[in-house]
Every structure is written in structure tokens, then in C-alpha cells.
Amino acid sequence: MATSPDPDDPESVLRQVESERDRERIVDERLDPYSARFFPREARTEQLANLIRQERGVEKIIRARTWGLTSERCGDEYRDYDEALNEWRKGRENS
């Protein structure tokens, strides 16, 4: 859903017009620090996809760190959290 075009995006037409106009423009970022306003903006769906990707990355880091701390304090488990989670899920399905 996040990667499909948004038909209700109110800025899509504006972005298309701006991107066509800005393609013709030559901007030197060293001379104009505000030149970023001339670069095309991302669609809402692309922004959402990037946000979800970032959130998943953060969750993966948190899970890995939490699993590492739990393993340190509760015993030496040499498997990673994905293996433990899958094993736990299989145990719940069999119950």
C-alpha cells in the first residue's frame, strides 16, 4: 500500500509541475543554500514507505539489544532472537 501511487494526493499535480520547471533550472548549492526548495519532493506513499522502513530498522535494533541483555542476565543463549521467536511460535501452534 505504501508503494502504490496515492490517487487522493492533493500535491501530485503541483509536484509534477514543479519537477518539470525545476529540471530546466541550474542551481549551485554552494551559492544558494536554499536551493533545496527546487528539488522535487517525494510523494506521500514514498514518504510512508521510508518511514516504515526506518521504523522496522529501529525495531530490529531494539529487539537485538533486548535479546542480548536478556541472554546476558538470564543465561547463555547462543541463538538469535529470530530463532527463539520462531521456536516459541511453533510451541504455541502445537498447544
Short mmCIF file of C-alpha atoms in Angstrom, two decimals:
data_model
loop_
_atom_site.label_atom_id
_atom_site.label_comp_id
_atom_site.label_asym_id
_atom_site.label_seq_id
_atom_site.Cartn_x
_atom_site.Cartn_y
_atom_site.Cartn_z
CA MET A 1 0.00 0.00 0.00
CA ALA A 2 2.84 2.38 0.84
CA THR A 3 4.49 1.85 -2.53
CA SER A 4 1.40 2.29 -4.71
CA PRO A 5 0.53 5.77 -6.02
CA ASP A 6 -1.94 7.76 -3.96
CA PRO A 7 -4.84 8.91 -6.16
CA ASP A 8 -6.02 11.36 -3.47
CA ASP A 9 -2.66 13.09 -3.06
CA PRO A 10 -3.50 16.81 -3.35
CA GLU A 11 0.11 17.72 -4.12
CA SER A 12 0.71 15.29 -7.02
CA VAL A 13 -0.15 17.77 -9.77
CA LEU A 14 1.82 20.51 -8.05
CA ARG A 15 4.85 18.21 -7.74
CA GLN A 16 4.68 17.30 -11.43
CA VAL A 17 4.54 20.96 -12.50
CA GLU A 18 7.38 21.88 -10.12
CA SER A 19 9.57 18.99 -11.22
CA GLU A 20 9.19 19.88 -14.90
CA ARG A 21 10.05 23.51 -14.18
CA ASP A 22 12.94 22.61 -11.87
CA ARG A 23 14.54 20.22 -14.37
CA GLU A 24 15.32 23.20 -16.56
CA ARG A 25 16.84 25.17 -13.69
CA ILE A 26 20.57 25.00 -12.92
CA VAL A 27 21.27 25.51 -9.24
CA ASP A 28 24.61 25.74 -7.45
CA GLU A 29 24.07 24.70 -3.82
CA ARG A 30 27.24 26.46 -2.71
CA LEU A 31 25.91 29.79 -3.92
CA ASP A 32 22.29 29.28 -2.88
CA PRO A 33 21.86 27.39 0.41
CA TYR A 34 18.08 27.46 -0.08
CA SER A 35 18.26 25.65 -3.41
CA ALA A 36 16.74 22.51 -1.88
CA ARG A 37 13.34 24.09 -2.46
CA PHE A 38 13.87 23.50 -6.19
CA PHE A 39 14.43 19.77 -5.87
CA PRO A 40 11.41 17.51 -6.40
CA ARG A 41 9.55 16.40 -3.30
CA GLU A 42 8.69 12.79 -2.55
CA ALA A 43 5.13 11.54 -2.88
CA ARG A 44 3.22 10.70 0.29
CA THR A 45 3.47 7.00 -0.49
CA GLU A 46 7.27 7.22 -0.79
CA GLN A 47 7.47 9.14 2.47
CA LEU A 48 5.33 6.49 4.17
CA ALA A 49 7.44 3.65 2.75
CA ASN A 50 10.62 5.34 4.01
CA LEU A 51 9.09 5.89 7.44
CA ILE A 52 8.01 2.25 7.72
CA ARG A 53 11.47 1.08 6.58
CA GLN A 54 13.11 3.26 9.25
CA GLU A 55 10.72 2.06 11.95
CA ARG A 56 11.44 -1.58 11.10
CA GLY A 57 15.16 -0.88 11.32
CA VAL A 58 14.74 0.69 14.75
CA GLU A 59 12.60 -2.23 15.93
CA LYS A 60 15.24 -4.70 14.73
CA ILE A 61 17.95 -2.87 16.69
CA ILE A 62 15.79 -2.76 19.82
CA ARG A 63 14.94 -6.47 19.55
CA ALA A 64 18.59 -7.43 19.09
CA ARG A 65 19.72 -5.31 22.04
CA THR A 66 16.90 -6.54 24.28
CA TRP A 67 17.64 -10.16 23.37
CA GLY A 68 21.34 -9.61 24.07
CA LEU A 69 20.65 -8.16 27.51
CA THR A 70 18.16 -10.90 28.33
CA SER A 71 20.66 -13.56 27.29
CA GLU A 72 23.39 -11.96 29.40
CA ARG A 73 21.27 -11.80 32.52
CA CYS A 74 19.24 -14.99 32.23
CA GLY A 75 21.78 -17.40 30.79
CA ASP A 76 23.95 -18.01 27.82
CA GLU A 77 21.66 -18.46 24.84
CA TYR A 78 23.68 -18.70 21.64
CA ARG A 79 20.78 -18.43 19.22
CA ASP A 80 19.45 -15.14 17.97
CA TYR A 81 16.04 -13.70 18.72
CA ASP A 82 14.57 -14.74 15.34
CA GLU A 83 15.25 -18.40 16.09
CA ALA A 84 13.85 -18.09 19.61
CA LEU A 85 10.72 -16.31 18.37
CA ASN A 86 10.10 -18.93 15.67
CA GLU A 87 10.56 -21.73 18.20
CA TRP A 88 8.15 -20.02 20.59
CA ARG A 89 5.57 -19.60 17.81
CA LYS A 90 5.83 -23.29 16.87
CA GLY A 91 5.28 -24.22 20.51
CA ARG A 92 2.12 -22.10 20.65
CA GLU A 93 0.77 -23.65 17.43
CA ASN A 94 1.24 -27.15 18.79
CA SER A 95 -0.50 -26.35 22.07
#
